[in-house]
Coordinates of C-alpha atoms and ligand atoms in Angstrom, one line a residue:
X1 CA -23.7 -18.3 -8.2
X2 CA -24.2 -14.7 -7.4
X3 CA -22.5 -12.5 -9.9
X4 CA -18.9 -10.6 -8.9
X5 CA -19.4 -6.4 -9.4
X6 CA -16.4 -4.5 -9.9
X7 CA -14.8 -3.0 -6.7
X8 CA -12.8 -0.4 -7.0
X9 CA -12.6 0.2 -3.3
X10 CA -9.2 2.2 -1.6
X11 CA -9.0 -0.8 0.7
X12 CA -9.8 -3.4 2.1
X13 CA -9.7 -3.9 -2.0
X14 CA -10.2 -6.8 -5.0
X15 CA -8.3 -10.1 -4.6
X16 CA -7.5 -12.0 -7.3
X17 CA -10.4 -14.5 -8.4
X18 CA -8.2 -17.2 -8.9
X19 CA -6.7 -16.8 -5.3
X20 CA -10.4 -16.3 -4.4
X21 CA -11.5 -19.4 -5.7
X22 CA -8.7 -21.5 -4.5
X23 CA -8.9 -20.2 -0.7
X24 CA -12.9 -21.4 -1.2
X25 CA -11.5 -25.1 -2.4
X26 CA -8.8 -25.0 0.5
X27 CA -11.2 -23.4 3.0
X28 CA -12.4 -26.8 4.3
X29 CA -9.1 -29.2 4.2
X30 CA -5.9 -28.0 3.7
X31 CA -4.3 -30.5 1.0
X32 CA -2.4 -32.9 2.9
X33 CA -3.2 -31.2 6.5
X34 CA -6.1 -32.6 7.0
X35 CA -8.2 -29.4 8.6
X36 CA -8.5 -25.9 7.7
X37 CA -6.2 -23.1 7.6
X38 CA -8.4 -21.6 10.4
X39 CA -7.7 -24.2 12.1
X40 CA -4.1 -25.2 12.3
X41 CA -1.8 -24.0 14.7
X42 CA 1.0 -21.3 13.8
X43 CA 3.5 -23.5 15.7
X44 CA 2.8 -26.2 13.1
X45 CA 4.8 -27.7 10.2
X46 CA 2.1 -26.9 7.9
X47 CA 1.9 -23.4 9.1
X48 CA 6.1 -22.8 8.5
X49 CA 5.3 -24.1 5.0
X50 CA 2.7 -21.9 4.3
X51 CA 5.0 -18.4 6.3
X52 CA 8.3 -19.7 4.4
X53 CA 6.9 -19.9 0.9
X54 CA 5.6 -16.3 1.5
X55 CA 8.6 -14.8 2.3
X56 CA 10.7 -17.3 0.0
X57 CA 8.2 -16.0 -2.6
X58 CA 8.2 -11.8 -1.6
X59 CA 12.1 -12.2 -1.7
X60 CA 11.8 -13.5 -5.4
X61 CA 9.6 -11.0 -6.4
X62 CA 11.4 -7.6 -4.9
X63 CA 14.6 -9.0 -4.9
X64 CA 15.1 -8.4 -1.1
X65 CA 18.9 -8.6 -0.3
X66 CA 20.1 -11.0 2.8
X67 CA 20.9 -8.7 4.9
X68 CA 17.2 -7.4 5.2
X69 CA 14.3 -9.3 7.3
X70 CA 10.7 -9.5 6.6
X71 CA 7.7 -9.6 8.6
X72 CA 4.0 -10.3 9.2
X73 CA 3.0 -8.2 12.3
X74 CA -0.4 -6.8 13.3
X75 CA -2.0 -3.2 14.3
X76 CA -2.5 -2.1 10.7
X77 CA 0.2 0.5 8.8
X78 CA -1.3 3.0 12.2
X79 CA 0.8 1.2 14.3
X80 CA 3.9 1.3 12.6
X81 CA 3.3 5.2 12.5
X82 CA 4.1 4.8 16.4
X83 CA 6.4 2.2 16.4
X84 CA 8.7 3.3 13.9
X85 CA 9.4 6.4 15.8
X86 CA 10.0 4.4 19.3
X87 CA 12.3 2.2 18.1
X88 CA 14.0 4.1 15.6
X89 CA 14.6 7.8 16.6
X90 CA 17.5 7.0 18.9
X91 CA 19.8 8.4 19.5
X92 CA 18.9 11.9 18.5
X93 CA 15.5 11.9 18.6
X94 CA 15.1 13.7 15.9
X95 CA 13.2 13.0 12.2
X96 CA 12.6 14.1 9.1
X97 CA 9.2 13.5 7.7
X98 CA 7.8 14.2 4.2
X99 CA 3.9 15.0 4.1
X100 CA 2.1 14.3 1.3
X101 CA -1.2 13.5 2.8
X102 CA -3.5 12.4 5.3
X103 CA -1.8 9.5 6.2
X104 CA 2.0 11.1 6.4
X105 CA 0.1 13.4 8.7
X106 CA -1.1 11.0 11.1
X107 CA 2.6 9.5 10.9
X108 CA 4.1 12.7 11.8
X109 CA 1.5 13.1 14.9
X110 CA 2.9 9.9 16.7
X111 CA 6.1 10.6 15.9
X112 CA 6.1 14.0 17.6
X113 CA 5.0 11.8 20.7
X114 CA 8.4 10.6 20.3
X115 CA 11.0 13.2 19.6
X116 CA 11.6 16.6 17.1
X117 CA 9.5 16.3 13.8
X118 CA 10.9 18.0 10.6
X119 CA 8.6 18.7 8.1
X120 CA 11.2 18.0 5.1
X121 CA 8.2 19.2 2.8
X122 CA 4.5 19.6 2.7
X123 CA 2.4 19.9 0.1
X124 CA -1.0 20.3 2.3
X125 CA -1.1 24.4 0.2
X126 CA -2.9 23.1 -2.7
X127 CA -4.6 20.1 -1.3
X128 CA -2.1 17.4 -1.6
X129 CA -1.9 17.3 -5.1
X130 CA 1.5 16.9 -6.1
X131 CA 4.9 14.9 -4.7
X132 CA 6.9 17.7 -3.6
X133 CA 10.6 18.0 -5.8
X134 CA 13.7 17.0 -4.5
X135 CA 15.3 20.9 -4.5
X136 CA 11.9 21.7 -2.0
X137 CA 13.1 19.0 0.5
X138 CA 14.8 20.8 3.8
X139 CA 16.3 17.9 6.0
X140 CA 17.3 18.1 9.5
X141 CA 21.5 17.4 9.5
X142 CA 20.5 16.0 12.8
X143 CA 17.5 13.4 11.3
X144 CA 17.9 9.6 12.5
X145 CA 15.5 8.6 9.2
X146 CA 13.5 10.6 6.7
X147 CA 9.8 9.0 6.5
X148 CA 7.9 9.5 3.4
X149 CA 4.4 7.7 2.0
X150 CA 5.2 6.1 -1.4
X151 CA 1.3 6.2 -2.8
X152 CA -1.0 8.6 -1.0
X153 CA -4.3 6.9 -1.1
X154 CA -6.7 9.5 -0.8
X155 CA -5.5 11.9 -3.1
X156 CA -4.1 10.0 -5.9
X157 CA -0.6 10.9 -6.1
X158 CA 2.6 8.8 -6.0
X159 CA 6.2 9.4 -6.0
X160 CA 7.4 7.9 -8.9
X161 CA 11.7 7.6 -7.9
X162 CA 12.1 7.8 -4.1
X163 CA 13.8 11.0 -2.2
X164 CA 17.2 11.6 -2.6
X165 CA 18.7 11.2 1.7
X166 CA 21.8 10.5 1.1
X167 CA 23.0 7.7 3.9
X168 CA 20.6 8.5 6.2
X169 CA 17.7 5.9 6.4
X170 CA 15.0 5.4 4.0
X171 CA 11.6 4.8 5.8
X172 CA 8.5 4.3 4.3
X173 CA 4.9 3.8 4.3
X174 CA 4.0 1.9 1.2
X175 CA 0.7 0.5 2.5
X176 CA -1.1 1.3 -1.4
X177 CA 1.4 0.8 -3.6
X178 CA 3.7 -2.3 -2.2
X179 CA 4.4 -4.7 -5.2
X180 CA 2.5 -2.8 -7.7
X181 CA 6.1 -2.5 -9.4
X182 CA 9.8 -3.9 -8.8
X183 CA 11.7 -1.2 -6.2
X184 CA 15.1 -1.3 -5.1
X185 CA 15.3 -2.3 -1.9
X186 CA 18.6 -1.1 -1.2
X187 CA 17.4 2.3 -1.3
X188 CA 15.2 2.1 2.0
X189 CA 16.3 1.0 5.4
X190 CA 12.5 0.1 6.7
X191 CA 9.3 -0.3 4.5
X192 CA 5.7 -1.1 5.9
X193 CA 2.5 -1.7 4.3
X194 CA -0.7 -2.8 5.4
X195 CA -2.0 -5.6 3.3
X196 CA -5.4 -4.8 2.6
X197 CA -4.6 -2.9 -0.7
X198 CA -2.4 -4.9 -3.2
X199 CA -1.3 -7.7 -1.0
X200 CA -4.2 -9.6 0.5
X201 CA -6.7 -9.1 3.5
X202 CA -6.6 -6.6 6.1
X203 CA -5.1 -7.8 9.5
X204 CA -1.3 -8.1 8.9
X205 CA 1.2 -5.4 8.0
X206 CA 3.9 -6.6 6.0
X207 CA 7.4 -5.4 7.0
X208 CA 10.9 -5.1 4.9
X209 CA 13.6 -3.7 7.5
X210 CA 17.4 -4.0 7.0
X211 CA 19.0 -5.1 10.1
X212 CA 21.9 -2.9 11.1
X213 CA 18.4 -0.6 12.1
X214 CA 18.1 -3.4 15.2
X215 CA 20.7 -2.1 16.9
X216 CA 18.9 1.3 17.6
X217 CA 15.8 -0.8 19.3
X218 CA 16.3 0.1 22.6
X219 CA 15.0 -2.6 25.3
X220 CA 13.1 -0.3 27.3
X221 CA 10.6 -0.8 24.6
X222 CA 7.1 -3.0 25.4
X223 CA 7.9 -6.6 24.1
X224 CA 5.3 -6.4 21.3
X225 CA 6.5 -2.9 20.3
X226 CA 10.2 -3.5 19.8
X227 CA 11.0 -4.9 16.7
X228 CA 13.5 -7.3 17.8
X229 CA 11.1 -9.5 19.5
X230 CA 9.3 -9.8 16.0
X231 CA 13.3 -10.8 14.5
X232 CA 14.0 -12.9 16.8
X233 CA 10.8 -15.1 16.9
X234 CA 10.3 -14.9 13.0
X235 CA 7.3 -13.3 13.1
X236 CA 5.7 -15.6 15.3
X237 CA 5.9 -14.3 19.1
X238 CA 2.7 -14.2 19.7
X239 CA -0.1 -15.8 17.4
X240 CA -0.2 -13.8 13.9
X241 CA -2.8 -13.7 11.4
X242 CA -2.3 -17.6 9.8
X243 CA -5.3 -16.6 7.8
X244 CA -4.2 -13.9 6.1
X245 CA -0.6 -14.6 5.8
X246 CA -2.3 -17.5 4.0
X247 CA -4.1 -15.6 1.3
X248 CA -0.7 -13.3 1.3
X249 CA 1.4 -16.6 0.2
X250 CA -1.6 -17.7 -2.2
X251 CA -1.3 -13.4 -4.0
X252 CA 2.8 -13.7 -4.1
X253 CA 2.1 -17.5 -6.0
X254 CA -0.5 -16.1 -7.8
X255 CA 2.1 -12.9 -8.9
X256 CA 4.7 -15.0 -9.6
X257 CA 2.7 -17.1 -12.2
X258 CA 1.9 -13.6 -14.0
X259 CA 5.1 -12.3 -14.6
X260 CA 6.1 -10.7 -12.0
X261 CA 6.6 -7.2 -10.7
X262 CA 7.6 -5.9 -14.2
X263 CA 4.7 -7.4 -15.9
X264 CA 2.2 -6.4 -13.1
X265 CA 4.0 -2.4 -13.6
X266 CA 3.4 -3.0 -17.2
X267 CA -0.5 -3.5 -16.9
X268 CA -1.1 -0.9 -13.9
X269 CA 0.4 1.3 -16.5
X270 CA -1.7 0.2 -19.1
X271 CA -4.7 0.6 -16.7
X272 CA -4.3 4.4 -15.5
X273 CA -3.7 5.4 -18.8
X274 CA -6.7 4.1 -19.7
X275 CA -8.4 6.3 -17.1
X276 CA -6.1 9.4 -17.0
X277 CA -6.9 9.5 -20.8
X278 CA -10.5 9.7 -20.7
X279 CA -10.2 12.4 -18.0
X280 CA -8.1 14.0 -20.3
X281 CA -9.6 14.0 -23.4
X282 CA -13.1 15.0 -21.7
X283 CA -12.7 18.8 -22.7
X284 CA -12.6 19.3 -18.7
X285 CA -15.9 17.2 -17.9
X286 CA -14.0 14.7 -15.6
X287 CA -11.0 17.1 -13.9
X288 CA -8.1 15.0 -12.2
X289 CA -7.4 16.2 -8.8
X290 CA -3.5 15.4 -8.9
X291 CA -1.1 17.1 -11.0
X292 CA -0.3 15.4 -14.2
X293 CA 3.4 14.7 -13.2
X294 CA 2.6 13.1 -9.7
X295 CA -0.4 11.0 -10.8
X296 CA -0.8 7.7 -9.0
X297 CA -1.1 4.4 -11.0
X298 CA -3.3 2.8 -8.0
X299 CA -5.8 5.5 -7.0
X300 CA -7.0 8.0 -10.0
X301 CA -9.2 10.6 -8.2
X302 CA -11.2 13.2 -10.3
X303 CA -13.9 15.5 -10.2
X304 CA -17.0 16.8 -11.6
X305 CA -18.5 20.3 -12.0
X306 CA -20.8 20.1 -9.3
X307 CA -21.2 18.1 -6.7
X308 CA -24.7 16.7 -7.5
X309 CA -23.5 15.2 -10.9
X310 CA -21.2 13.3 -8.8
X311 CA -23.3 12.3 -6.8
X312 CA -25.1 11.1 -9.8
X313 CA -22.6 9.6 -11.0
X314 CA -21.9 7.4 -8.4
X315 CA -25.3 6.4 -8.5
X316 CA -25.6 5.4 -11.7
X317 CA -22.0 3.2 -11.4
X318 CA -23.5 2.0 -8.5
X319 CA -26.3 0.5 -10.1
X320 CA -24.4 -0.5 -13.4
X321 CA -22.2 -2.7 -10.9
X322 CA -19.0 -0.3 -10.2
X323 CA -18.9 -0.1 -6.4
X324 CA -16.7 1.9 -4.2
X325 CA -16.1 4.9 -6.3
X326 CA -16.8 7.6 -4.2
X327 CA -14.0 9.7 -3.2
X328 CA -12.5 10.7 0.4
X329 CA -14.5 12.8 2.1
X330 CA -10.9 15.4 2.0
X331 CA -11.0 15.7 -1.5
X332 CA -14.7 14.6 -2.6
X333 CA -15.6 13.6 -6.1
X334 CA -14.8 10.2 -6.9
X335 CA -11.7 8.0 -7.0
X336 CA -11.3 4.5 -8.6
X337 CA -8.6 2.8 -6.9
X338 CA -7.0 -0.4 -9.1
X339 CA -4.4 -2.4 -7.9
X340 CA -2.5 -5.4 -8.9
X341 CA -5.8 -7.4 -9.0
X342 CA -8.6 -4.8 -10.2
X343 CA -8.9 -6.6 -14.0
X344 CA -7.8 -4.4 -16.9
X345 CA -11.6 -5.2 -18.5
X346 CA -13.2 -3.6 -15.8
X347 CA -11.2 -0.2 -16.3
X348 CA -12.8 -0.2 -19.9
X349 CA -15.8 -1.1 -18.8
X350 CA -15.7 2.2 -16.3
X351 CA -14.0 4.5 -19.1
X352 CA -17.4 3.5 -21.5
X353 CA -19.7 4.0 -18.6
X354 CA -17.9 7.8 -18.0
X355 CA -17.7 8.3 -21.6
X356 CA -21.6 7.7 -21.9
X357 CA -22.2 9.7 -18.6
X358 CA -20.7 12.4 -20.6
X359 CA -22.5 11.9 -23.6
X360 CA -25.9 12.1 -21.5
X361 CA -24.8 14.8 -18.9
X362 CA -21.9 16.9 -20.5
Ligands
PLP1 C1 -0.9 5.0 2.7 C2 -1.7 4.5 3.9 N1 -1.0 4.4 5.1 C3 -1.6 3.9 6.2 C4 -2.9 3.5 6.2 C5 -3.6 3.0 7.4 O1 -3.6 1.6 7.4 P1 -4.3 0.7 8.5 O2 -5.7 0.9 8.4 O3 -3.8 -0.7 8.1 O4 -3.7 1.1 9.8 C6 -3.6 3.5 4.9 C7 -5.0 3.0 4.9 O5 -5.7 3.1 3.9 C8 -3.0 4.0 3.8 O6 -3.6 4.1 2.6

């Protein structure tokens, strides 16, 4: 068999192998169903199974209260950035929103379509490379939710307690850093994440959403857009994505089996350290871009002196099997993104690579 290279891609990103491997076995016959998942109907017995034990499982693992919902929908996190606004500003139609990044600011720009955007905070002066503090955040009185993106993906920086709102409602975009640690639900009122990061393939966004929020969902919405269709019909108005709502039950088995949320935190901690120290020790060589105190434990961007010995350096990882280093066009340089799944071997593997590179380059 062809051998696995380490991908430390920002998403769609590494699986687990086991859950890999078992999708492969399953692929042609579900056990006991008789065909494959590709082929069964969402309608069926086998399918409710499969949907239950996923959100059966994701309630085990974050501890999701009963008075909150869960769902599988589709669009990617981009749709959420407009449907969150649509159903949610009422009645004031006003928000605040907290932007960190790229992707808070894509949030912000269909929100606007909506109603009044207030930028709580920005950190854009200085490239994105801190979490603002809670004494820089300016909220609207007015403000139906605050919106904030736990993990920004393209910088490498991550809040590491939520915002402070008071009782107005939590909203966030935790498309890179869902389940790479217990959170407490209670905090948020809404929390969307695409999949294709730490929870399984791209093509379903995974919803938490506490349901007193259902009441602002007005019915002049489209069907599809208004989250109460979605309630009502547990997920399963229209056809979802059996397929990857699959591999999404197979990664919360898979998590449950290895401790959990606290032991996963333990090891992604483990993990970035193991990076953020050989940065740090490098005598400025390898220079992080995010500021020490707002470092994310998912996406660890750095750069080099010039931009050719990055480019060299990606070239060389390239070829000694580390793909999918190469940073965001916004920020350059390089960025190793390792979730849940990215195997604490291949992070020492990539710190003796960079310490060489150093060695030959520095
Ligand atoms: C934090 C964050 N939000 C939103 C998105 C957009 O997700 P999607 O491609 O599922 O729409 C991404 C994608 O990388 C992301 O990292």
């Amino acid at each position: 068999m062809e051998k696995r290279i380490y991908n430390f891609s920002a998403g769609p990103a590494i699986l687990p192998e086991e859950v890999l491997k078992q999708a492969q076995e399953e692929l042609f016959v579900l056990p006991g169903v008789g065909m494959s998942v590709l082929e069964i109907s969402h309608r069926s017995k086998s399918f409710d199974k499969i949907i239950g034990e996923a959100k059966e499982n994701l309630k085990k693992l974050l501890d999701i209260p009963d008075d909150y919902d869960m769902l599988f929908l589709q669009g990617g996190a981009s749709l959420q950035f407009s449907m969150v606004p649509m159903n949610f500003m009422f009645p004031r139609f006003k928000a605040d929103y907290i932007v960190t990044g790229s992707w808070s600011k894509k949030a912000v720009k269909e929100a606007k379509r909506v109603g009044i955007v207030n930028i709580a905070a920005s950190t854009e002066e200085g490239n994105f490379k801190r979490i603002p503090k809670q004494d820089e955040l300016k909220f609207d009185p007015d403000a139906s939710y605050v919106h904030f993106t736990s993990n920004n993906t393209i910088y490498g920086t991550q809040w590491k307690t939520e915002p402070e709102v008071g009782s107005v409602p939590l909203i966030c975009d935790a498309s890179s850093d869902m389940l790479h640690k217990k959170i407490d639900i209670k905090k948020y009122a809404f929390i969307y994440a695409g999949a294709q990061k730490n929870m399984g393939p791209s093509g379903v966004t995974f919803i938490i959403l506490r349901k007193d929020l259902l009441e602002r969902c007005a019915d002049s919405l489209p069907t599809m857009l208004n989250y109460k269709t979605h309630t009502e019909k547990d997920s399963l108005y229209n056809t979802p994505n059996v397929f990857g709502i699959y591999i999404i039950n197979l990664i919360s088995n898979w998590l449950l089996k290895n401790g959990g949320l606290d032991n996963m935190y333990k090891v992604n901690k483990e993990k970035a350290n193991l990076l953020y120290n050989c940065i740090d020790e490098s005598g400025g060589f390898f220079k992080g871009h995010a500021d020490k105190d707002s470092r994310s434990l998912m996406n660890i961007t750095f750069n080099l002196a010039s931009e050719d010995l990055e480019k060299k350096l990606v070239e060389e990882a390239t070829v000694a099997g580390f793909s999918g280093l190469k940073g965001h066009r916004s920020v350059g340089g390089l960025r190793a993104s390792i979730y849940n799944a990215f195997p604490k071997k291949g992070v020492e593997d990539l710190v003796s690579f960079m310490i060489n590179f150093q060695k030959k380059n520095g």
